[in-house]
Amino acid sequence: RLTPVIVLATLIAAFGSSFQYGYNVAAINSPSEFMKDFYNYTYYDRIGEYMNEFYLTLLWSITVSMFPFGGFLGSLMVGPLVNNLGRKGTLLFNNIFSIVPAFLMGFSELAKSFEMIIVARVLVGICAGLSSNVVPMYLGELAPKNWRGALGVVPQLFITIGILVAQIFGLRSLLANEEGWPILLGLTGIPAVLQLLFLPFFPESPRYLLIQKKDEAAAKSALRRLRGWHDVDAEIEEILEEDKTEKAAGFISVLKLFKMRSLRWQVISIIVLMAGQQLSGVNAIYYYADQIYLSAGVNEDDVQYVTAGTGAVNVLITVCAIFIVELMGRRFLLLLGFSICFTACSVLTGALVLQDKISWMPYVSIACVISYVIGHALGPSPIPALLVTEIFLQSSRPAAYMVAGTVHWLSNFTVGLVFPFIQVGLGAYSFVIFALICLITTIYVFLIIPETKSKTFIEINQIFLKMNKVPGVHPEKEELKEFPPSTTRQ
């Protein structure tokens, strides 16, 4: 059952971490012109002349791209931190990378330093890189198997809520103006402070406590609080069985993850899903959305409200995904989501080509944007991170999240860097590339990805052992390197 402890731990972890990811993705968009003016005036105060257009564009590009670069750095830190500090401990430590940049961005105008904003963007990127990997891992290990899918979608819900809140606060009538933009950027520290205050009162992952810390008493205590009943011996035995299954493999590094035949299809799957998630055009759709709305006759002053409305649709569909992921399954939502995105990109290409020739075609473009957002929110956005928790066991999970996070952020960075050039070169036909990526990912999911709903981690592992054509135990020749013992099991 879903107990108040699990619900509150989920909300605090997701609001304090995942929310900030979404908030910092969107917060910088609305006040961009005011921030560029600040860069220019600051440069003038120092040098006595304004920046040339190229230098200003370069500085702004660096400011924007430092966020995914920080996300990449954060992903590389996941394994060492979760193994040494635990899942909850890592989330608490991660608040440093939110509170410090909140002050840097909030006081950057007062200090007349655009360098503070650039440094802060790297730091909030590290925060997002850690949170996008650690929150699904933490919640996946807290949840009972019948609620694991629903709780696994919650981080994505809070990312979409963060985007929507940033879009609302970023209205010109609120904080996206000359006086308000430092406040808009600095607000990211508030969720971190709240998480720092409340998360310590909730349990660490029982799997981490039992398998890595060897503390059975603490694991039982955590499980009793999470499940709401005293007898947790059956679940302890299941975790111990998982531990025994992995004994021959020991601690698994990223390098070892790629070498192990028993994990081959799991590794390929997370790379394909994470790359498909980011390279399928979701950022390009948002980038193009304002132009599509303008071409459909939306007043320039009203585009910001339509964009916020699109963000609200994203939140609503992600809420729906929470309720249907255990009913319909992960595989079905991935197939449905990527198929909708493929169709939307294909039709959008034709609509953009014909919108100057056929009067009603811009409205088809708007329908395609909204359809794409719905499709991505159903499967491609929330499911891949959930699957990383489910298809890897305890010893390989941190390394798997490092790989998944690295692919996620490098793909994100690549789209941000390359899409403007693709847009110049191909125009409307750039969405053909995204349609093709959606189609390839859909075919891969159909052929390879098994359904994981309502299965234990051991049961899912057995499915992949058959796919990888290896016996049920890891080969003895693989290096044994135990986690350092902490507390003796009772």
Tab-separated table of C-alpha atoms in Angstrom:
chain	number	residue	atom	x	y	z
A	1	ARG	CA	0.000	0.000	0.000
A	2	LEU	CA	0.962	3.651	-0.370
A	3	THR	CA	1.744	5.022	3.101
A	4	PRO	CA	1.998	8.695	4.152
A	5	VAL	CA	5.756	8.244	4.686
A	6	ILE	CA	6.288	7.133	1.066
A	7	VAL	CA	4.022	9.878	-0.295
A	8	LEU	CA	5.740	12.640	1.689
A	9	ALA	CA	9.246	11.349	0.932
A	10	THR	CA	8.333	11.267	-2.777
A	11	LEU	CA	6.938	14.810	-2.767
A	12	ILE	CA	9.867	16.282	-0.822
A	13	ALA	CA	12.515	14.516	-2.930
A	14	ALA	CA	10.824	15.462	-6.220
A	15	PHE	CA	9.974	19.072	-5.259
A	16	GLY	CA	13.411	19.760	-3.788
A	17	SER	CA	15.304	18.290	-6.746
A	18	SER	CA	13.328	17.465	-9.924
A	19	PHE	CA	11.321	20.713	-9.734
A	20	GLN	CA	14.559	22.700	-9.952
A	21	TYR	CA	15.612	20.877	-13.109
A	22	GLY	CA	12.447	21.989	-14.894
A	23	TYR	CA	12.522	25.478	-13.373
A	24	ASN	CA	16.080	26.184	-14.525
A	25	VAL	CA	15.381	24.826	-18.025
A	26	ALA	CA	12.663	27.456	-18.563
A	27	ALA	CA	13.531	30.354	-16.211
A	28	ILE	CA	16.217	31.805	-18.474
A	29	ASN	CA	14.056	32.008	-21.614
A	30	SER	CA	11.601	34.793	-20.785
A	31	PRO	CA	14.053	37.433	-19.445
A	32	SER	CA	16.745	36.729	-22.089
A	33	GLU	CA	16.566	40.196	-23.683
A	34	PHE	CA	16.889	41.952	-20.315
A	35	MET	CA	19.800	39.718	-19.362
A	36	LYS	CA	21.580	40.436	-22.658
A	37	ASP	CA	21.144	44.160	-21.963
A	38	PHE	CA	22.667	43.598	-18.514
A	39	TYR	CA	25.648	41.823	-20.117
A	40	ASN	CA	26.103	44.741	-22.510
A	41	TYR	CA	25.777	47.505	-19.901
A	42	THR	CA	28.159	45.684	-17.554
A	43	TYR	CA	30.722	45.360	-20.344
A	44	TYR	CA	30.287	49.073	-21.139
A	45	ASP	CA	30.913	50.033	-17.502
A	46	ARG	CA	34.172	48.061	-17.562
A	47	ILE	CA	35.551	48.820	-21.029
A	48	GLY	CA	33.793	52.003	-22.091
A	49	GLU	CA	32.172	50.464	-25.186
A	50	TYR	CA	29.384	48.007	-25.957
A	51	MET	CA	29.970	44.403	-27.047
A	52	ASN	CA	29.765	43.595	-30.728
A	53	GLU	CA	26.898	41.338	-31.776
A	54	PHE	CA	29.077	38.245	-32.193
A	55	TYR	CA	30.606	38.498	-28.705
A	56	LEU	CA	27.201	39.077	-27.072
A	57	THR	CA	25.703	36.080	-28.911
A	58	LEU	CA	28.689	33.947	-27.915
A	59	LEU	CA	28.385	34.930	-24.234
A	60	TRP	CA	24.659	34.196	-24.254
A	61	SER	CA	25.212	30.826	-25.959
A	62	ILE	CA	27.760	29.942	-23.279
A	63	THR	CA	25.274	30.972	-20.557
A	64	VAL	CA	22.573	28.711	-22.003
A	65	SER	CA	24.849	25.753	-22.805
A	66	MET	CA	26.512	25.718	-19.374
A	67	PHE	CA	23.339	24.148	-17.947
A	68	PRO	CA	23.510	20.877	-19.962
A	69	PHE	CA	27.308	20.888	-19.526
A	70	GLY	CA	26.780	21.027	-15.743
A	71	GLY	CA	24.184	18.258	-16.102
A	72	PHE	CA	26.825	16.115	-17.798
A	73	LEU	CA	29.275	16.765	-14.921
A	74	GLY	CA	26.541	15.940	-12.392
A	75	SER	CA	25.863	12.612	-14.111
A	76	LEU	CA	29.528	11.646	-13.755
A	77	MET	CA	29.267	12.268	-10.006
A	78	VAL	CA	26.231	10.007	-9.453
A	79	GLY	CA	28.034	6.689	-8.877
A	80	PRO	CA	30.635	7.817	-6.309
A	81	LEU	CA	28.120	9.936	-4.379
A	82	VAL	CA	25.250	7.416	-4.104
A	83	ASN	CA	27.660	4.635	-3.095
A	84	ASN	CA	29.333	6.719	-0.396
A	85	LEU	CA	26.576	9.055	0.828
A	86	GLY	CA	23.515	6.957	-0.012
A	87	ARG	CA	20.535	8.030	-2.103
A	88	LYS	CA	19.021	10.392	0.478
A	89	GLY	CA	22.463	11.663	1.509
A	90	THR	CA	23.283	12.544	-2.105
A	91	LEU	CA	20.040	14.504	-2.479
A	92	LEU	CA	20.842	16.474	0.666
A	93	PHE	CA	24.413	17.141	-0.522
A	94	ASN	CA	23.065	18.176	-3.930
A	95	ASN	CA	21.306	21.191	-2.397
A	96	ILE	CA	24.702	22.931	-2.295
A	97	PHE	CA	24.503	23.092	-6.095
A	98	SER	CA	21.190	24.913	-5.874
A	99	ILE	CA	21.518	27.277	-2.922
A	100	VAL	CA	24.953	28.662	-3.925
A	101	PRO	CA	23.936	29.456	-7.550
A	102	ALA	CA	20.642	30.953	-6.334
A	103	PHE	CA	22.662	33.564	-4.440
A	104	LEU	CA	25.052	34.041	-7.363
A	105	MET	CA	22.229	34.667	-9.849
A	106	GLY	CA	20.126	36.687	-7.423
A	107	PHE	CA	22.957	39.114	-6.641
A	108	SER	CA	24.649	39.148	-10.070
A	109	GLU	CA	23.077	42.471	-11.091
A	110	LEU	CA	24.002	44.088	-7.778
A	111	ALA	CA	27.585	42.840	-8.169
A	112	LYS	CA	27.633	43.888	-11.873
A	113	SER	CA	28.973	40.466	-12.848
A	114	PHE	CA	27.564	38.350	-15.665
A	115	GLU	CA	30.337	35.832	-14.859
A	116	MET	CA	28.384	34.972	-11.685
A	117	ILE	CA	25.433	33.903	-13.855
A	118	ILE	CA	27.608	31.701	-16.080
A	119	VAL	CA	29.203	29.969	-13.057
A	120	ALA	CA	25.766	29.589	-11.469
A	121	ARG	CA	24.423	27.927	-14.634
A	122	VAL	CA	27.149	25.273	-14.395
A	123	LEU	CA	26.281	24.663	-10.717
A	124	VAL	CA	22.508	24.382	-11.254
A	125	GLY	CA	23.321	22.075	-14.177
A	126	ILE	CA	25.265	19.819	-11.787
A	127	CYS	CA	22.236	19.923	-9.460
A	128	ALA	CA	19.953	18.880	-12.344
A	129	GLY	CA	22.373	16.171	-13.498
A	130	LEU	CA	22.448	14.619	-10.047
A	131	SER	CA	18.740	15.002	-9.307
A	132	SER	CA	17.588	13.614	-12.687
A	133	ASN	CA	19.413	10.376	-11.843
A	134	VAL	CA	19.272	10.096	-8.049
A	135	VAL	CA	15.582	10.950	-7.473
A	136	PRO	CA	14.254	8.095	-9.717
A	137	MET	CA	16.808	5.744	-8.120
A	138	TYR	CA	15.769	6.745	-4.566
A	139	LEU	CA	12.031	6.520	-5.239
A	140	GLY	CA	12.375	3.267	-7.183
A	141	GLU	CA	14.132	1.664	-4.203
A	142	LEU	CA	11.613	3.029	-1.660
A	143	ALA	CA	8.499	1.953	-3.541
A	144	PRO	CA	6.693	-1.389	-3.290
A	145	LYS	CA	6.733	-3.115	-6.695
A	146	ASN	CA	3.066	-2.391	-7.461
A	147	TRP	CA	3.638	1.377	-6.981
A	148	ARG	CA	7.141	1.596	-8.477
A	149	GLY	CA	5.920	2.806	-11.886
A	150	ALA	CA	3.641	5.523	-10.521
A	151	LEU	CA	6.281	6.877	-8.138
A	152	GLY	CA	8.883	6.614	-10.899
A	153	VAL	CA	6.884	9.076	-13.023
A	154	VAL	CA	6.597	11.649	-10.188
A	155	PRO	CA	10.081	13.171	-10.833
A	156	GLN	CA	9.078	13.908	-14.442
A	157	LEU	CA	5.822	15.442	-13.174
A	158	PHE	CA	7.777	17.851	-10.992
A	159	ILE	CA	10.100	18.694	-13.890
A	160	THR	CA	7.047	19.723	-15.926
A	161	ILE	CA	5.636	21.649	-12.943
A	162	GLY	CA	8.999	23.435	-12.628
A	163	ILE	CA	8.835	24.415	-16.305
A	164	LEU	CA	5.250	25.677	-15.909
A	165	VAL	CA	6.035	27.687	-12.747
A	166	ALA	CA	9.039	29.281	-14.509
A	167	GLN	CA	6.800	30.147	-17.482
A	168	ILE	CA	4.207	31.742	-15.177
A	169	PHE	CA	6.752	33.682	-13.106
A	170	GLY	CA	8.418	34.548	-16.420
A	171	LEU	CA	5.425	36.527	-17.666
A	172	ARG	CA	6.423	40.120	-18.396
A	173	SER	CA	3.827	41.360	-15.939
A	174	LEU	CA	5.478	39.370	-13.116
A	175	LEU	CA	9.254	38.819	-13.062
A	176	ALA	CA	10.436	38.796	-16.698
A	177	ASN	CA	11.282	42.484	-16.648
A	178	GLU	CA	14.251	44.759	-15.974
A	179	GLU	CA	13.841	44.714	-12.193
A	180	GLY	CA	12.521	41.190	-11.657
A	181	TRP	CA	14.821	38.845	-13.602
A	182	PRO	CA	17.425	38.385	-10.791
A	183	ILE	CA	14.592	37.366	-8.440
A	184	LEU	CA	13.222	34.961	-11.099
A	185	LEU	CA	16.609	33.217	-11.331
A	186	GLY	CA	17.274	33.290	-7.567
A	187	LEU	CA	13.986	31.598	-6.612
A	188	THR	CA	15.526	28.214	-7.476
A	189	GLY	CA	17.090	28.090	-3.993
A	190	ILE	CA	13.747	27.919	-2.144
A	191	PRO	CA	12.905	24.244	-2.955
A	192	ALA	CA	16.475	23.279	-1.963
A	193	VAL	CA	16.133	24.924	1.452
A	194	LEU	CA	12.804	23.150	2.053
A	195	GLN	CA	14.314	19.785	1.086
A	196	LEU	CA	17.274	20.420	3.380
A	197	LEU	CA	14.854	21.027	6.265
A	198	PHE	CA	12.462	18.096	5.751
A	199	LEU	CA	14.171	15.225	3.898
A	200	PRO	CA	16.408	14.236	6.885
A	201	PHE	CA	13.256	13.022	8.683
A	202	PHE	CA	12.613	10.313	6.040
A	203	PRO	CA	14.280	6.903	5.572
A	204	GLU	CA	17.303	6.096	3.435
A	205	SER	CA	16.832	3.456	0.717
A	206	PRO	CA	16.442	0.046	2.477
A	207	ARG	CA	18.302	-1.615	-0.408
A	208	TYR	CA	21.268	0.711	0.071
A	209	LEU	CA	21.271	0.091	3.842
A	210	LEU	CA	21.134	-3.703	3.495
A	211	ILE	CA	23.224	-4.433	0.392
A	212	GLN	CA	25.852	-1.722	0.575
A	213	LYS	CA	25.988	-0.759	4.259
A	214	LYS	CA	25.328	-4.322	5.481
A	215	ASP	CA	23.022	-2.911	8.172
A	216	GLU	CA	20.026	-5.220	8.388
A	217	ALA	CA	18.592	-3.540	11.492
A	218	ALA	CA	18.533	-0.129	9.793
A	219	ALA	CA	17.059	-1.645	6.609
A	220	LYS	CA	14.258	-3.331	8.592
A	221	SER	CA	13.536	-0.107	10.463
A	222	ALA	CA	13.355	1.849	7.187
A	223	LEU	CA	11.071	-0.752	5.594
A	224	ARG	CA	8.721	-0.782	8.605
A	225	ARG	CA	8.331	3.004	8.389
A	226	LEU	CA	7.806	2.872	4.618
A	227	ARG	CA	5.372	-0.068	4.545
A	228	GLY	CA	3.429	0.767	7.697
A	229	TRP	CA	3.646	-2.750	9.217
A	230	HIS	CA	6.112	-4.662	11.376
A	231	ASP	CA	6.651	-7.900	9.451
A	232	VAL	CA	9.011	-7.025	6.578
A	233	ASP	CA	10.981	-10.299	6.587
A	234	ALA	CA	9.685	-11.351	3.145
A	235	GLU	CA	10.942	-8.147	1.534
A	236	ILE	CA	14.253	-8.374	3.399
A	237	GLU	CA	14.657	-11.890	1.990
A	238	GLU	CA	13.926	-10.624	-1.522
A	239	ILE	CA	16.627	-7.943	-1.153
A	240	LEU	CA	19.059	-10.535	0.232
A	241	GLU	CA	18.291	-12.774	-2.755
A	242	GLU	CA	19.162	-9.878	-5.046
A	243	ASP	CA	22.384	-9.368	-3.097
A	244	LYS	CA	23.241	-13.088	-3.385
A	245	THR	CA	22.549	-13.035	-7.136
A	246	GLU	CA	25.128	-10.276	-7.531
A	247	LYS	CA	27.828	-11.517	-5.171
A	248	ALA	CA	30.022	-12.885	-7.947
A	249	ALA	CA	29.919	-9.576	-9.783
A	250	GLY	CA	30.665	-7.349	-6.783
A	251	PHE	CA	30.789	-3.602	-7.272
A	252	ILE	CA	30.335	-2.650	-10.935
A	253	SER	CA	32.114	0.353	-12.432
A	254	VAL	CA	31.063	2.047	-15.680
A	255	LEU	CA	33.884	0.292	-17.554
A	256	LYS	CA	32.859	-3.084	-16.143
A	257	LEU	CA	29.221	-2.339	-17.023
A	258	PHE	CA	30.151	-2.235	-20.718
A	259	LYS	CA	32.262	-5.402	-20.502
A	260	MET	CA	29.687	-7.662	-18.831
A	261	ARG	CA	27.787	-9.884	-21.254
A	262	SER	CA	25.030	-10.368	-18.659
A	263	LEU	CA	24.196	-6.623	-18.874
A	264	ARG	CA	24.591	-6.153	-22.639
A	265	TRP	CA	20.962	-5.514	-23.634
A	266	GLN	CA	20.263	-3.447	-20.518
A	267	VAL	CA	23.125	-1.054	-21.373
A	268	ILE	CA	22.153	-0.831	-25.055
A	269	SER	CA	18.532	-0.202	-24.046
A	270	ILE	CA	19.239	2.730	-21.718
A	271	ILE	CA	21.530	4.328	-24.315
A	272	VAL	CA	18.857	4.009	-27.037
A	273	LEU	CA	16.044	5.247	-24.762
A	274	MET	CA	17.943	8.214	-23.324
A	275	ALA	CA	19.261	9.252	-26.742
A	276	GLY	CA	15.793	8.768	-28.252
A	277	GLN	CA	14.243	10.860	-25.473
A	278	GLN	CA	16.479	13.877	-26.149
A	279	LEU	CA	17.146	13.536	-29.907
A	280	SER	CA	13.468	13.043	-30.761
A	281	GLY	CA	12.977	16.814	-31.024
A	282	VAL	CA	11.347	17.814	-27.742
A	283	ASN	CA	13.630	20.840	-27.289
A	284	ALA	CA	13.267	21.759	-30.974
A	285	ILE	CA	9.461	21.673	-30.672
A	286	TYR	CA	9.597	24.153	-27.777
A	287	TYR	CA	12.131	26.235	-29.719
A	288	TYR	CA	9.830	26.361	-32.762
A	289	ALA	CA	6.586	26.771	-30.791
A	290	ASP	CA	6.629	30.570	-30.559
A	291	GLN	CA	7.139	30.919	-34.329
A	292	ILE	CA	4.311	28.454	-34.988
A	293	TYR	CA	1.936	30.351	-32.696
A	294	LEU	CA	2.853	33.676	-34.325
A	295	SER	CA	2.307	32.279	-37.824
A	296	ALA	CA	-1.136	31.060	-36.729
A	297	GLY	CA	-2.102	34.626	-35.890
A	298	VAL	CA	-1.485	34.663	-32.133
A	299	ASN	CA	-0.677	38.197	-30.978
A	300	GLU	CA	3.016	38.619	-30.074
A	301	ASP	CA	2.111	39.785	-26.545
A	302	ASP	CA	-0.128	36.735	-26.083
A	303	VAL	CA	2.405	34.090	-27.177
A	304	GLN	CA	3.803	33.903	-23.617
A	305	TYR	CA	0.352	32.875	-22.339
A	306	VAL	CA	-0.088	30.241	-25.069
A	307	THR	CA	3.368	28.862	-24.224
A	308	ALA	CA	2.374	28.638	-20.544
A	309	GLY	CA	-0.807	26.861	-21.662
A	310	THR	CA	1.333	24.286	-23.501
A	311	GLY	CA	3.295	23.825	-20.260
A	312	ALA	CA	0.011	23.212	-18.421
A	313	VAL	CA	-0.928	20.506	-20.958
A	314	ASN	CA	2.478	18.896	-20.315
A	315	VAL	CA	1.778	18.807	-16.559
A	316	LEU	CA	-1.748	17.429	-17.036
A	317	ILE	CA	-0.634	14.555	-19.298
A	318	THR	CA	2.242	13.675	-16.952
A	319	VAL	CA	-0.298	13.430	-14.102
A	320	CYS	CA	-2.296	11.034	-16.302
A	321	ALA	CA	0.869	8.982	-16.885
A	322	ILE	CA	1.230	8.468	-13.116
A	323	PHE	CA	-2.205	6.849	-12.978
A	324	ILE	CA	-1.938	4.706	-16.112
A	325	VAL	CA	1.689	3.496	-15.980
A	326	GLU	CA	0.785	0.564	-13.702
A	327	LEU	CA	-2.388	-0.129	-15.680
A	328	MET	CA	-0.990	-0.047	-19.232
A	329	GLY	CA	2.655	-0.758	-18.527
A	330	ARG	CA	5.952	0.904	-19.395
A	331	ARG	CA	6.390	-0.715	-22.811
A	332	PHE	CA	2.943	0.318	-24.061
A	333	LEU	CA	3.423	3.957	-22.987
A	334	LEU	CA	6.812	4.111	-24.709
A	335	LEU	CA	5.353	2.687	-27.930
A	336	LEU	CA	2.328	4.982	-27.773
A	337	GLY	CA	4.373	8.087	-26.903
A	338	PHE	CA	7.073	7.677	-29.552
A	339	SER	CA	4.437	6.779	-32.179
A	340	ILE	CA	2.495	9.985	-31.435
A	341	CYS	CA	5.752	12.000	-31.619
A	342	PHE	CA	6.651	10.363	-34.953
A	343	THR	CA	3.238	11.179	-36.405
A	344	ALA	CA	3.309	14.759	-35.050
A	345	CYS	CA	6.792	15.454	-36.501
A	346	SER	CA	5.809	13.981	-39.883
A	347	VAL	CA	2.593	16.014	-40.172
A	348	LEU	CA	4.302	19.141	-38.771
A	349	THR	CA	6.881	18.994	-41.584
A	350	GLY	CA	4.139	19.117	-44.202
A	351	ALA	CA	2.199	21.789	-42.302
A	352	LEU	CA	5.244	24.086	-42.022
A	353	VAL	CA	6.041	23.661	-45.733
A	354	LEU	CA	2.455	24.490	-46.748
A	355	GLN	CA	1.514	27.084	-44.114
A	356	ASP	CA	2.133	30.041	-46.450
A	357	LYS	CA	0.052	28.419	-49.210
A	358	ILE	CA	-2.969	27.130	-47.289
A	359	SER	CA	-4.697	29.492	-44.857
A	360	TRP	CA	-5.699	26.903	-42.243
A	361	MET	CA	-2.376	25.050	-42.200
A	362	PRO	CA	-0.907	27.045	-39.227
A	363	TYR	CA	-3.682	25.602	-37.061
A	364	VAL	CA	-2.549	22.098	-38.075
A	365	SER	CA	0.932	23.122	-36.903
A	366	ILE	CA	-0.439	24.130	-33.492
A	367	ALA	CA	-2.302	20.800	-33.238
A	368	CYS	CA	0.964	18.990	-34.059
A	369	VAL	CA	2.869	20.868	-31.329
A	370	ILE	CA	0.233	20.033	-28.723
A	371	SER	CA	0.021	16.394	-29.917
A	372	TYR	CA	3.796	16.066	-29.712
A	373	VAL	CA	3.839	17.460	-26.149
A	374	ILE	CA	1.099	14.973	-25.163
A	375	GLY	CA	2.941	12.030	-26.742
A	376	HIS	CA	6.288	12.887	-25.160
A	377	ALA	CA	4.705	13.415	-21.724
A	378	LEU	CA	3.017	9.981	-21.876
A	379	GLY	CA	6.135	7.870	-22.440
A	380	PRO	CA	9.436	9.254	-23.762
A	381	SER	CA	9.794	11.854	-20.981
A	382	PRO	CA	8.984	9.850	-17.806
A	383	ILE	CA	9.624	6.166	-18.605
A	384	PRO	CA	13.369	5.878	-19.508
A	385	ALA	CA	14.630	6.985	-16.060
A	386	LEU	CA	12.144	4.621	-14.395
A	387	LEU	CA	13.414	1.724	-16.519
A	388	VAL	CA	17.024	2.353	-15.464
A	389	THR	CA	15.971	1.602	-11.875
A	390	GLU	CA	14.017	-1.498	-12.908
A	391	ILE	CA	16.322	-3.281	-15.367
A	392	PHE	CA	19.505	-3.015	-13.269
A	393	LEU	CA	20.185	-4.579	-9.874
A	394	GLN	CA	21.698	-2.795	-6.873
A	395	SER	CA	25.413	-3.118	-7.674
A	396	SER	CA	25.093	-2.013	-11.314
A	397	ARG	CA	22.410	0.675	-10.828
A	398	PRO	CA	24.710	3.628	-9.926
A	399	ALA	CA	26.974	2.978	-12.941
A	400	ALA	CA	23.890	2.556	-15.160
A	401	TYR	CA	22.562	5.934	-14.044
A	402	MET	CA	25.955	7.498	-14.814
A	403	VAL	CA	25.759	6.119	-18.374
A	404	ALA	CA	22.094	7.106	-18.771
A	405	GLY	CA	22.722	10.606	-17.416
A	406	THR	CA	25.762	11.126	-19.629
A	407	VAL	CA	23.808	10.125	-22.758
A	408	HIS	CA	20.867	12.303	-21.647
A	409	TRP	CA	22.911	15.467	-21.111
A	410	LEU	CA	25.262	15.056	-24.085
A	411	SER	CA	22.220	14.524	-26.339
A	412	ASN	CA	20.540	17.572	-24.781
A	413	PHE	CA	23.699	19.634	-25.343
A	414	THR	CA	24.026	18.378	-28.934
A	415	VAL	CA	20.468	19.340	-29.868
A	416	GLY	CA	20.930	22.810	-28.358
A	417	LEU	CA	24.180	23.264	-30.255
A	418	VAL	CA	23.240	21.723	-33.613
A	419	PHE	CA	19.523	22.507	-34.041
A	420	PRO	CA	19.951	26.218	-34.978
A	421	PHE	CA	22.263	25.132	-37.831
A	422	ILE	CA	19.868	22.341	-38.887
A	423	GLN	CA	17.044	24.869	-38.850
A	424	VAL	CA	18.997	27.258	-41.112
A	425	GLY	CA	19.996	24.446	-43.477
A	426	LEU	CA	16.780	22.420	-43.651
A	427	GLY	CA	14.077	24.746	-42.328
A	428	ALA	CA	10.784	22.885	-41.881
A	429	TYR	CA	12.380	19.665	-43.118
A	430	SER	CA	14.501	19.502	-39.916
A	431	PHE	CA	11.576	17.684	-38.293
A	432	VAL	CA	12.064	14.775	-40.733
A	433	ILE	CA	15.228	13.944	-38.744
A	434	PHE	CA	13.279	13.924	-35.477
A	435	ALA	CA	10.508	11.820	-37.015
A	436	LEU	CA	13.112	9.275	-38.130
A	437	ILE	CA	14.637	9.108	-34.620
A	438	CYS	CA	11.156	8.596	-33.103
A	439	LEU	CA	10.472	5.781	-35.606
A	440	ILE	CA	13.786	4.015	-34.918
A	441	THR	CA	13.228	4.229	-31.144
A	442	THR	CA	9.664	2.897	-31.513
A	443	ILE	CA	10.927	-0.121	-33.495
A	444	TYR	CA	13.644	-0.780	-30.895
A	445	VAL	CA	11.127	-0.677	-28.011
A	446	PHE	CA	8.781	-3.023	-29.902
A	447	LEU	CA	11.538	-5.571	-30.608
A	448	ILE	CA	13.642	-5.438	-27.438
A	449	ILE	CA	12.113	-3.779	-24.351
A	450	PRO	CA	10.142	-6.217	-22.125
A	451	GLU	CA	7.263	-5.226	-19.870
A	452	THR	CA	8.442	-4.679	-16.277
A	453	LYS	CA	5.291	-3.655	-14.402
A	454	SER	CA	4.527	-5.522	-11.157
A	455	LYS	CA	7.743	-7.570	-11.401
A	456	THR	CA	10.481	-7.746	-8.780
A	457	PHE	CA	14.001	-6.654	-9.713
A	458	ILE	CA	15.043	-10.328	-9.689
A	459	GLU	CA	12.241	-11.316	-12.099
A	460	ILE	CA	13.206	-8.509	-14.491
A	461	ASN	CA	16.846	-9.567	-14.240
A	462	GLN	CA	15.893	-13.139	-15.226
A	463	ILE	CA	14.207	-11.840	-18.400
A	464	PHE	CA	17.377	-10.045	-19.453
A	465	LEU	CA	19.598	-13.012	-18.542
A	466	LYS	CA	17.695	-15.022	-21.168
A	467	MET	CA	18.037	-12.186	-23.707
A	468	ASN	CA	21.769	-11.966	-23.017
A	469	LYS	CA	22.072	-15.780	-23.254
A	470	VAL	CA	23.980	-16.161	-19.988
A	471	PRO	CA	23.336	-18.475	-16.987
A	472	GLY	CA	21.630	-17.174	-13.860
A	473	VAL	CA	24.890	-16.389	-12.111
A	474	HIS	CA	27.583	-13.986	-13.182
A	475	PRO	CA	30.747	-15.610	-14.606
A	476	GLU	CA	33.280	-16.362	-11.900
A	477	LYS	CA	36.106	-14.748	-13.881
A	478	GLU	CA	34.534	-11.312	-13.380
A	479	GLU	CA	36.382	-9.387	-10.725
A	480	LEU	CA	35.018	-9.577	-7.187
A	481	LYS	CA	35.171	-6.331	-5.289
A	482	GLU	CA	32.832	-6.188	-2.312
A	483	PHE	CA	31.361	-3.001	-0.944
A	484	PRO	CA	33.227	-1.992	2.207
A	485	PRO	CA	31.409	-3.409	5.257
A	486	SER	CA	29.884	-0.865	7.597
A	487	THR	CA	27.672	-2.394	10.242
A	488	THR	CA	27.623	-6.116	10.933
A	489	ARG	CA	24.328	-7.772	10.073
A	490	GLN	CA	22.429	-9.129	13.006
